[in-house]
Amino acid sequence: MKILGIETSCDETSAAVVDHELCLLSNVVLSQDEIHAPYGGIVPELASRRHIRSIAYVVGECLECSGLRIDEIEAFAVTQGPGLIGSLLVGLSFAKGLAYTHGRPLVPADHLESHIYSAFIENRDITYPILALLVSGGHTSLFELKGPLNFRLLAKTRDDAAGEALDKIAKFLGLGYPGGPVIDRLASEGDPERFPFARPQMSDGSLDFSFSGFKTAGLRQIRKLGITRAHPDFLDFIASFEAGVIRALLYNLDQAIHHVEPRSLILCGGVARNSKLREQFLELAENRGVPGYVPSPELCTDNAAMVAALAHEKLKNDHSPGLDLTLNAYSRR
Ligand code: KG4
Ligand code: ZN
């Protein structure tokens, strides 16, 4: 079965095709970074308008790269939510149109579940139960999967996502948008131990994350020390802030490992592109004797390959999928 996935939940327009063995035949991602960069963050109205302009081109390009004709696609899949509602509606409407016109089923995909299934594209035999740490610009969550598609949310952020904290600190320092990749690059040249950032702790002992206080502590330090690009401590500050975020993420992951005793660990989401987070996640996995999986960087940030991968798993379990034209987008999970 050839599945064409579509993803437009935020500011990437993407389409991808996988085959029955989950081989990725094509994955086209059109970023809108340059449109939102002058505003230092995503402008939802601009994002949805750009999706409208790009979607047909991206799907056409994706088909061309896959070497398939549209009538060879046996199922369509699309992100239903969570995300920006205007952006989601563009992908959802386009996918409904394709499925209806070609008489094929349409598989709805949850964005967070798709991120987790991105790990299966390069590793088909990840064993359950799985503990997944999903870190992106909009989400920071821990999921347990006892079996295929059996998701249990163990923890989430109570305020900002980790990527959001990185992006906001970068914006404040005038480092551009998105800030995560810039911080990743600059942090490699600084001393991560120079400025200690206290790990956020939940008073109720839950595994939930919190990055808002953390971000405020960073902003306070910037003002107090007068950190700018020209400041001699600039790189050390960036490295220390990034290290603090990573420490908070991996501390909770480690706690969760003790609770659920998984047989595999997955790290996914846009922030999983971060070089130090990837390294330290794999180190932790090795120390705990649990295999750790991190998708290639291009499969961590938003892409349609992961949507098709989730749909692939759903279709394995549903032998008569249909087309529900009343499907609606949702902004929150
Ligand atoms: O998964 P994603 O593409 O979109 C959401 O679902 O939110 O994640 C985007 C986030 C942004 O916050 C961006 O700054 C961050 O991923 N990001 C990174 C890196 N590359 C992207 N954060 C740290 N290091 C990176 N190399
Ligand atoms: Zn995402």
mmCIF file of C-alpha atoms and ligand atoms in Angstrom:
data_model
loop_
_atom_site.group_PDB
_atom_site.id
_atom_site.type_symbol
_atom_site.label_atom_id
_atom_site.label_comp_id
_atom_site.label_asym_id
_atom_site.label_seq_id
_atom_site.Cartn_x
_atom_site.Cartn_y
_atom_site.Cartn_z
ATOM 1 C CA MET A 1 0.000 0.000 0.000
ATOM 2 C CA LYS A 2 1.359 3.431 -0.981
ATOM 3 C CA ILE A 3 0.362 6.190 1.432
ATOM 4 C CA LEU A 4 0.640 9.905 0.763
ATOM 5 C CA GLY A 5 0.848 11.998 3.937
ATOM 6 C CA ILE A 6 0.273 15.737 4.268
ATOM 7 C CA GLU A 7 1.411 17.955 7.135
ATOM 8 C CA THR A 8 0.484 21.626 7.601
ATOM 9 C CA SER A 9 0.059 21.942 11.367
ATOM 10 C CA CYS A 10 2.363 24.917 11.807
ATOM 11 C CA ASP A 11 4.777 26.629 9.416
ATOM 12 C CA GLU A 12 6.024 23.778 7.233
ATOM 13 C CA THR A 13 4.121 22.621 4.160
ATOM 14 C CA SER A 14 5.029 18.993 3.636
ATOM 15 C CA ALA A 15 3.991 15.911 1.671
ATOM 16 C CA ALA A 16 5.549 12.441 1.720
ATOM 17 C CA VAL A 17 4.968 8.954 0.342
ATOM 18 C CA VAL A 18 5.731 5.651 2.061
ATOM 19 C CA ASP A 19 5.174 2.164 0.688
ATOM 20 C CA HIS A 20 3.782 -0.976 2.345
ATOM 21 C CA GLU A 21 7.160 -1.696 3.977
ATOM 22 C CA LEU A 22 7.405 1.845 5.346
ATOM 23 C CA CYS A 23 10.142 2.725 2.859
ATOM 24 C CA LEU A 24 10.196 6.468 2.404
ATOM 25 C CA LEU A 25 9.771 7.146 -1.324
ATOM 26 C CA SER A 26 9.756 10.937 -1.015
ATOM 27 C CA ASN A 27 9.485 13.637 1.634
ATOM 28 C CA VAL A 28 9.166 17.252 0.520
ATOM 29 C CA VAL A 29 9.256 19.948 3.215
ATOM 30 C CA LEU A 30 8.778 23.607 2.360
ATOM 31 C CA SER A 31 9.764 25.821 5.276
ATOM 32 C CA GLN A 32 8.217 29.244 5.896
ATOM 33 C CA ASP A 33 11.041 30.416 8.174
ATOM 34 C CA GLU A 34 11.923 33.431 6.046
ATOM 35 C CA ILE A 35 8.307 34.689 6.171
ATOM 36 C CA HIS A 36 8.079 34.586 9.969
ATOM 37 C CA ALA A 37 11.691 35.527 10.797
ATOM 38 C CA PRO A 38 11.086 39.327 10.658
ATOM 39 C CA TYR A 39 8.398 38.895 13.364
ATOM 40 C CA GLY A 40 10.568 36.699 15.607
ATOM 41 C CA GLY A 41 7.853 34.020 15.697
ATOM 42 C CA ILE A 42 5.065 32.425 13.693
ATOM 43 C CA VAL A 43 2.249 34.697 12.486
ATOM 44 C CA PRO A 44 -0.709 32.272 12.138
ATOM 45 C CA GLU A 45 -2.529 34.213 9.425
ATOM 46 C CA LEU A 46 0.598 34.419 7.253
ATOM 47 C CA ALA A 47 1.234 30.704 7.827
ATOM 48 C CA SER A 48 -2.191 29.572 6.604
ATOM 49 C CA ARG A 49 -2.085 31.877 3.579
ATOM 50 C CA ARG A 50 1.315 30.502 2.586
ATOM 51 C CA HIS A 51 0.091 26.902 3.000
ATOM 52 C CA ILE A 52 -2.722 27.668 0.541
ATOM 53 C CA ARG A 53 -0.195 28.920 -1.998
ATOM 54 C CA SER A 54 2.236 26.015 -1.511
ATOM 55 C CA ILE A 55 0.188 22.887 -0.922
ATOM 56 C CA ALA A 56 -0.553 21.876 -4.529
ATOM 57 C CA TYR A 57 3.054 22.486 -5.550
ATOM 58 C CA VAL A 58 4.441 20.500 -2.592
ATOM 59 C CA VAL A 59 2.142 17.519 -3.211
ATOM 60 C CA GLY A 60 2.999 17.583 -6.940
ATOM 61 C CA GLU A 61 6.721 17.723 -6.206
ATOM 62 C CA CYS A 62 6.382 14.890 -3.702
ATOM 63 C CA LEU A 63 4.624 12.654 -6.248
ATOM 64 C CA GLU A 64 7.221 13.445 -8.868
ATOM 65 C CA CYS A 65 10.070 12.531 -6.485
ATOM 66 C CA SER A 66 8.325 9.267 -5.570
ATOM 67 C CA GLY A 67 8.015 8.290 -9.234
ATOM 68 C CA LEU A 68 4.321 7.497 -8.731
ATOM 69 C CA ARG A 69 1.127 8.748 -10.346
ATOM 70 C CA ILE A 70 -1.636 10.030 -8.081
ATOM 71 C CA ASP A 71 -3.874 7.050 -8.992
ATOM 72 C CA GLU A 72 -1.182 4.715 -7.619
ATOM 73 C CA ILE A 73 -1.647 6.204 -4.131
ATOM 74 C CA GLU A 74 -3.880 3.834 -2.167
ATOM 75 C CA ALA A 75 -4.497 5.955 0.939
ATOM 76 C CA PHE A 76 -4.093 9.560 2.008
ATOM 77 C CA ALA A 77 -3.154 10.728 5.511
ATOM 78 C CA VAL A 78 -3.215 14.168 7.045
ATOM 79 C CA THR A 79 -2.455 15.933 10.314
ATOM 80 C CA GLN A 80 -5.748 16.687 12.060
ATOM 81 C CA GLY A 81 -4.269 18.447 15.133
ATOM 82 C CA PRO A 82 -3.005 19.812 17.419
ATOM 83 C CA GLY A 83 -1.637 22.903 15.699
ATOM 84 C CA LEU A 84 -2.665 26.256 14.238
ATOM 85 C CA ILE A 85 -6.265 25.841 13.189
ATOM 86 C CA GLY A 86 -6.003 27.858 9.950
ATOM 87 C CA SER A 87 -2.883 25.952 8.892
ATOM 88 C CA LEU A 88 -4.394 22.568 9.749
ATOM 89 C CA LEU A 89 -7.543 23.321 7.753
ATOM 90 C CA VAL A 90 -5.537 23.884 4.574
ATOM 91 C CA GLY A 91 -3.934 20.429 4.729
ATOM 92 C CA LEU A 92 -7.116 18.737 5.894
ATOM 93 C CA SER A 93 -9.276 20.259 3.135
ATOM 94 C CA PHE A 94 -6.710 19.460 0.461
ATOM 95 C CA ALA A 95 -6.367 15.864 1.674
ATOM 96 C CA LYS A 96 -10.153 15.408 1.769
ATOM 97 C CA GLY A 97 -10.341 16.679 -1.797
ATOM 98 C CA LEU A 98 -7.672 14.225 -2.966
ATOM 99 C CA ALA A 99 -9.230 11.254 -1.143
ATOM 100 C CA TYR A 100 -12.719 12.077 -2.429
ATOM 101 C CA THR A 101 -11.637 12.650 -6.025
ATOM 102 C CA HIS A 102 -9.598 9.458 -6.198
ATOM 103 C CA GLY A 103 -11.968 7.312 -4.117
ATOM 104 C CA ARG A 104 -9.340 6.460 -1.507
ATOM 105 C CA PRO A 105 -9.431 6.345 2.305
ATOM 106 C CA LEU A 106 -8.234 9.272 4.403
ATOM 107 C CA VAL A 107 -6.382 8.526 7.648
ATOM 108 C CA PRO A 108 -6.347 11.339 10.227
ATOM 109 C CA ALA A 109 -3.089 11.719 12.166
ATOM 110 C CA ASP A 110 -2.438 13.314 15.531
ATOM 111 C CA HIS A 111 0.648 15.528 15.339
ATOM 112 C CA LEU A 112 2.242 14.256 18.568
ATOM 113 C CA GLU A 113 1.634 10.615 17.673
ATOM 114 C CA SER A 114 3.135 11.284 14.234
ATOM 115 C CA HIS A 115 6.301 12.702 15.815
ATOM 116 C CA ILE A 116 6.669 9.485 17.825
ATOM 117 C CA TYR A 117 6.164 7.265 14.762
ATOM 118 C CA SER A 118 8.866 9.224 12.902
ATOM 119 C CA ALA A 119 11.312 6.949 14.744
ATOM 120 C CA PHE A 120 9.946 3.849 12.974
ATOM 121 C CA ILE A 121 10.880 5.081 9.484
ATOM 122 C CA GLU A 122 14.527 4.262 10.071
ATOM 123 C CA ASN A 123 14.025 1.492 12.669
ATOM 124 C CA ARG A 124 11.164 -0.924 11.945
ATOM 125 C CA ASP A 125 11.822 -3.219 14.905
ATOM 126 C CA ILE A 126 11.649 -0.887 17.909
ATOM 127 C CA THR A 127 10.291 -3.069 20.726
ATOM 128 C CA TYR A 128 7.408 -2.215 23.049
ATOM 129 C CA PRO A 129 6.885 -0.974 25.686
ATOM 130 C CA ILE A 130 8.354 2.295 24.481
ATOM 131 C CA LEU A 131 9.009 5.465 26.440
ATOM 132 C CA ALA A 132 9.012 8.494 24.118
ATOM 133 C CA LEU A 133 10.267 11.993 24.907
ATOM 134 C CA LEU A 134 8.714 14.470 22.483
ATOM 135 C CA VAL A 135 10.319 17.928 22.513
ATOM 136 C CA SER A 136 9.236 20.606 20.066
ATOM 137 C CA GLY A 137 8.329 24.263 19.762
ATOM 138 C CA GLY A 138 4.775 23.618 20.934
ATOM 139 C CA HIS A 139 5.065 20.480 23.070
ATOM 140 C CA THR A 140 7.213 18.788 25.674
ATOM 141 C CA SER A 141 5.736 15.432 26.672
ATOM 142 C CA LEU A 142 6.522 11.919 27.797
ATOM 143 C CA PHE A 143 4.447 9.076 26.356
ATOM 144 C CA GLU A 144 4.380 5.399 27.167
ATOM 145 C CA LEU A 145 3.369 2.994 24.388
ATOM 146 C CA LYS A 146 2.572 -0.461 25.739
ATOM 147 C CA GLY A 147 1.896 -1.651 22.179
ATOM 148 C CA PRO A 148 1.321 -0.227 18.672
ATOM 149 C CA LEU A 149 -0.822 2.948 18.796
ATOM 150 C CA ASN A 150 -1.414 2.429 22.517
ATOM 151 C CA PHE A 151 -0.415 5.897 23.716
ATOM 152 C CA ARG A 152 -0.462 6.930 27.384
ATOM 153 C CA LEU A 153 0.514 10.500 28.220
ATOM 154 C CA LEU A 154 2.773 10.365 31.289
ATOM 155 C CA ALA A 155 3.821 14.018 31.490
ATOM 156 C CA LYS A 156 3.571 17.301 29.649
ATOM 157 C CA THR A 157 4.713 20.860 30.101
ATOM 158 C CA ARG A 158 2.581 22.958 32.417
ATOM 159 C CA ASP A 159 3.527 26.163 30.605
ATOM 160 C CA ASP A 160 6.125 26.761 27.851
ATOM 161 C CA ALA A 161 7.567 24.020 25.659
ATOM 162 C CA ALA A 162 11.348 23.534 25.693
ATOM 163 C CA GLY A 163 11.670 24.763 22.087
ATOM 164 C CA GLU A 164 9.623 27.835 22.943
ATOM 165 C CA ALA A 165 12.021 28.696 25.810
ATOM 166 C CA LEU A 166 15.025 28.359 23.466
ATOM 167 C CA ASP A 167 13.296 30.421 20.761
ATOM 168 C CA LYS A 168 12.329 33.193 23.204
ATOM 169 C CA ILE A 169 15.815 33.542 24.694
ATOM 170 C CA ALA A 170 17.234 33.656 21.152
ATOM 171 C CA LYS A 171 14.667 36.275 20.138
ATOM 172 C CA PHE A 172 15.505 38.409 23.166
ATOM 173 C CA LEU A 173 19.195 38.277 22.238
ATOM 174 C CA GLY A 174 18.410 39.126 18.605
ATOM 175 C CA LEU A 175 19.684 35.785 17.286
ATOM 176 C CA GLY A 176 16.903 35.304 14.716
ATOM 177 C CA TYR A 177 14.082 32.813 14.249
ATOM 178 C CA PRO A 178 13.891 29.909 14.855
ATOM 179 C CA GLY A 179 16.355 30.280 17.711
ATOM 180 C CA GLY A 180 16.830 26.582 18.564
ATOM 181 C CA PRO A 181 19.303 25.820 15.753
ATOM 182 C CA VAL A 182 21.275 29.047 16.399
ATOM 183 C CA ILE A 183 21.562 28.235 20.112
ATOM 184 C CA ASP A 184 22.664 24.692 19.215
ATOM 185 C CA ARG A 185 25.476 26.062 17.059
ATOM 186 C CA LEU A 186 26.647 28.811 19.436
ATOM 187 C CA ALA A 187 26.411 26.645 22.572
ATOM 188 C CA SER A 188 29.081 24.313 21.203
ATOM 189 C CA GLU A 189 31.609 27.140 21.666
ATOM 190 C CA GLY A 190 30.694 28.016 25.277
ATOM 191 C CA ASP A 191 31.144 26.554 28.749
ATOM 192 C CA PRO A 192 27.880 24.847 29.808
ATOM 193 C CA GLU A 193 28.898 24.848 33.501
ATOM 194 C CA ARG A 194 29.565 28.577 33.740
ATOM 195 C CA PHE A 195 26.072 29.725 34.789
ATOM 196 C CA PRO A 196 24.150 27.178 36.836
ATOM 197 C CA PHE A 197 20.403 27.105 36.053
ATOM 198 C CA ALA A 198 18.313 25.360 38.729
ATOM 199 C CA ARG A 199 16.272 22.440 37.419
ATOM 200 C CA PRO A 200 12.522 23.167 37.596
ATOM 201 C CA GLN A 201 10.895 20.893 40.182
ATOM 202 C CA MET A 202 7.226 19.986 40.573
ATOM 203 C CA SER A 203 6.024 20.373 44.161
ATOM 204 C CA ASP A 204 3.594 17.453 43.668
ATOM 205 C CA GLY A 205 6.398 15.132 42.520
ATOM 206 C CA SER A 206 4.832 14.660 39.043
ATOM 207 C CA LEU A 207 6.926 14.092 35.926
ATOM 208 C CA ASP A 208 5.487 17.220 34.279
ATOM 209 C CA PHE A 209 7.834 19.782 32.758
ATOM 210 C CA SER A 210 7.916 23.553 33.238
ATOM 211 C CA PHE A 211 10.066 25.954 31.240
ATOM 212 C CA SER A 212 8.434 29.300 31.892
ATOM 213 C CA GLY A 213 10.253 30.009 35.185
ATOM 214 C CA PHE A 214 13.405 28.752 33.576
ATOM 215 C CA LYS A 215 13.039 31.160 30.689
ATOM 216 C CA THR A 216 12.316 34.045 33.093
ATOM 217 C CA ALA A 217 15.485 33.164 35.064
ATOM 218 C CA GLY A 218 17.399 33.326 31.762
ATOM 219 C CA LEU A 219 15.915 36.702 30.854
ATOM 220 C CA ARG A 220 16.701 38.029 34.348
ATOM 221 C CA GLN A 221 20.359 36.951 33.996
ATOM 222 C CA ILE A 222 20.568 38.583 30.569
ATOM 223 C CA ARG A 223 19.370 41.894 32.023
ATOM 224 C CA LYS A 224 21.445 41.649 35.194
ATOM 225 C CA LEU A 225 24.710 40.826 33.437
ATOM 226 C CA GLY A 226 23.957 42.914 30.358
ATOM 227 C CA ILE A 227 24.445 39.912 28.051
ATOM 228 C CA THR A 228 24.559 40.820 24.373
ATOM 229 C CA ARG A 229 26.328 39.218 21.434
ATOM 230 C CA ALA A 230 29.381 41.371 22.211
ATOM 231 C CA HIS A 231 29.546 40.408 25.909
ATOM 232 C CA PRO A 232 32.552 38.211 26.825
ATOM 233 C CA ASP A 233 30.234 35.743 28.615
ATOM 234 C CA PHE A 234 27.759 35.482 25.704
ATOM 235 C CA LEU A 235 28.746 31.989 24.527
ATOM 236 C CA ASP A 236 29.015 30.657 28.091
ATOM 237 C CA PHE A 237 25.538 31.984 28.855
ATOM 238 C CA ILE A 238 24.035 30.352 25.756
ATOM 239 C CA ALA A 239 25.794 27.045 26.497
ATOM 240 C CA SER A 240 24.643 27.118 30.149
ATOM 241 C CA PHE A 241 21.034 27.884 29.244
ATOM 242 C CA GLU A 242 20.942 25.092 26.669
ATOM 243 C CA ALA A 243 22.570 22.705 29.168
ATOM 244 C CA GLY A 244 19.912 23.594 31.753
ATOM 245 C CA VAL A 245 17.088 22.792 29.325
ATOM 246 C CA ILE A 246 18.696 19.466 28.399
ATOM 247 C CA ARG A 247 19.297 18.561 32.039
ATOM 248 C CA ALA A 248 15.624 19.205 32.883
ATOM 249 C CA LEU A 249 14.431 17.076 29.935
ATOM 250 C CA LEU A 250 16.704 14.131 30.639
ATOM 251 C CA TYR A 251 16.136 14.195 34.415
ATOM 252 C CA ASN A 252 12.406 13.619 33.923
ATOM 253 C CA LEU A 253 13.058 11.027 31.240
ATOM 254 C CA ASP A 254 15.328 9.159 33.652
ATOM 255 C CA GLN A 255 12.658 9.270 36.376
ATOM 256 C CA ALA A 256 10.119 7.905 33.895
ATOM 257 C CA ILE A 257 12.474 5.066 32.897
ATOM 258 C CA HIS A 258 12.415 3.885 36.511
ATOM 259 C CA HIS A 259 8.593 4.069 36.598
ATOM 260 C CA VAL A 260 7.702 2.300 33.360
ATOM 261 C CA GLU A 261 10.744 0.096 32.695
ATOM 262 C CA PRO A 262 10.570 0.453 28.884
ATOM 263 C CA ARG A 263 12.321 -1.800 26.394
ATOM 264 C CA SER A 264 13.017 1.117 24.028
ATOM 265 C CA LEU A 265 13.424 4.872 24.262
ATOM 266 C CA ILE A 266 12.513 7.382 21.541
ATOM 267 C CA LEU A 267 13.568 11.025 21.355
ATOM 268 C CA CYS A 268 11.577 13.040 18.784
ATOM 269 C CA GLY A 269 10.257 16.513 17.854
ATOM 270 C CA GLY A 270 12.081 19.554 16.483
ATOM 271 C CA VAL A 271 14.313 20.054 19.528
ATOM 272 C CA ALA A 272 15.552 16.469 19.056
ATOM 273 C CA ARG A 273 17.718 17.978 16.291
ATOM 274 C CA ASN A 274 19.832 19.503 19.056
ATOM 275 C CA SER A 275 23.282 17.916 18.909
ATOM 276 C CA LYS A 276 23.951 17.855 22.674
ATOM 277 C CA LEU A 277 20.463 16.564 23.491
ATOM 278 C CA ARG A 278 20.877 13.728 20.963
ATOM 279 C CA GLU A 279 24.282 12.802 22.384
ATOM 280 C CA GLN A 280 23.224 12.905 26.027
ATOM 281 C CA PHE A 281 19.965 11.050 25.323
ATOM 282 C CA LEU A 282 21.903 8.196 23.696
ATOM 283 C CA GLU A 283 24.376 8.205 26.596
ATOM 284 C CA LEU A 284 21.527 7.953 29.104
ATOM 285 C CA ALA A 285 19.920 5.130 27.112
ATOM 286 C CA GLU A 286 23.202 3.243 27.095
ATOM 287 C CA ASN A 287 23.764 3.785 30.815
ATOM 288 C CA ARG A 288 20.276 2.472 31.578
ATOM 289 C CA GLY A 289 20.734 -0.499 29.227
ATOM 290 C CA VAL A 290 17.717 0.449 27.067
ATOM 291 C CA PRO A 291 18.100 0.928 23.268
ATOM 292 C CA GLY A 292 17.604 4.581 22.347
ATOM 293 C CA TYR A 293 16.302 5.797 18.965
ATOM 294 C CA VAL A 294 16.499 9.333 17.548
ATOM 295 C CA PRO A 295 15.281 9.988 13.983
ATOM 296 C CA SER A 296 17.587 11.745 11.508
ATOM 297 C CA PRO A 297 17.426 15.531 11.994
ATOM 298 C CA GLU A 298 15.171 16.110 8.965
ATOM 299 C CA LEU A 299 12.605 13.678 10.424
ATOM 300 C CA CYS A 300 12.609 15.484 13.815
ATOM 301 C CA THR A 301 11.223 18.860 12.710
ATOM 302 C CA ASP A 302 7.723 18.862 11.201
ATOM 303 C CA ASN A 303 7.436 16.684 8.103
ATOM 304 C CA ALA A 304 4.841 14.546 6.339
ATOM 305 C CA ALA A 305 6.920 11.347 6.410
ATOM 306 C CA MET A 306 5.953 10.912 10.050
ATOM 307 C CA VAL A 307 2.268 11.432 9.169
ATOM 308 C CA ALA A 308 2.492 8.681 6.556
ATOM 309 C CA ALA A 309 4.376 6.480 9.056
ATOM 310 C CA LEU A 310 1.629 6.804 11.669
ATOM 311 C CA ALA A 311 -1.009 6.123 8.999
ATOM 312 C CA HIS A 312 0.976 3.051 7.915
ATOM 313 C CA GLU A 313 0.674 1.647 11.452
ATOM 314 C CA LYS A 314 -3.032 2.556 11.629
ATOM 315 C CA LEU A 315 -3.764 0.863 8.302
ATOM 316 C CA LYS A 316 -2.003 -2.332 9.458
ATOM 317 C CA ASN A 317 -4.698 -2.577 12.122
ATOM 318 C CA ASP A 318 -7.695 -1.349 10.108
ATOM 319 C CA HIS A 319 -8.532 -3.344 7.022
ATOM 320 C CA SER A 320 -11.473 -1.256 5.815
ATOM 321 C CA PRO A 321 -10.461 2.361 6.297
ATOM 322 C CA GLY A 322 -12.870 4.943 4.946
ATOM 323 C CA LEU A 323 -13.216 8.600 4.147
ATOM 324 C CA ASP A 324 -14.972 10.777 6.700
ATOM 325 C CA LEU A 325 -15.667 14.125 5.064
ATOM 326 C CA THR A 326 -16.865 15.551 8.388
ATOM 327 C CA LEU A 327 -13.377 15.255 9.970
ATOM 328 C CA ASN A 328 -12.483 18.529 11.620
ATOM 329 C CA ALA A 329 -9.179 20.017 12.727
ATOM 330 C CA TYR A 330 -8.406 20.472 16.445
ATOM 331 C CA SER A 331 -5.993 23.005 17.895
ATOM 332 C CA ARG A 332 -5.423 21.167 21.190
ATOM 333 C CA ARG A 333 -5.122 17.513 22.041
HETATM 334 O O1 KG4 B 1 8.589 19.811 15.809
HETATM 335 P P1 KG4 B 1 8.780 21.205 15.331
HETATM 336 O O2 KG4 B 1 9.275 21.373 13.915
HETATM 337 O O3 KG4 B 1 7.456 22.034 15.438
HETATM 338 C C1 KG4 B 1 6.542 21.871 16.491
HETATM 339 O O4 KG4 B 1 5.775 20.888 16.460
HETATM 340 O O5 KG4 B 1 6.612 22.722 17.418
HETATM 341 O O6 KG4 B 1 9.792 21.927 16.350
HETATM 342 C C2 KG4 B 1 10.227 23.229 16.158
HETATM 343 C C3 KG4 B 1 11.168 23.593 17.311
HETATM 344 C C4 KG4 B 1 11.528 25.072 17.373
HETATM 345 O O7 KG4 B 1 11.351 25.527 18.701
HETATM 346 C C5 KG4 B 1 13.006 25.082 16.979
HETATM 347 O O8 KG4 B 1 13.732 26.135 17.575
HETATM 348 C C6 KG4 B 1 13.456 23.746 17.510
HETATM 349 O O9 KG4 B 1 12.409 22.866 17.174
HETATM 350 N N1 KG4 B 1 14.720 23.285 16.907
HETATM 351 C C7 KG4 B 1 15.859 23.120 17.621
HETATM 352 C C8 KG4 B 1 16.856 22.722 16.687
HETATM 353 N N2 KG4 B 1 16.279 22.652 15.456
HETATM 354 C C9 KG4 B 1 14.965 23.000 15.603
HETATM 355 N N3 KG4 B 1 16.111 23.280 18.922
HETATM 356 C C10 KG4 B 1 17.372 23.044 19.334
HETATM 357 N N4 KG4 B 1 18.376 22.670 18.523
HETATM 358 C C11 KG4 B 1 18.158 22.505 17.201
HETATM 359 N N5 KG4 B 1 19.168 22.123 16.393
HETATM 360 ZN ZN ZN B 2 5.880 19.251 15.495
#
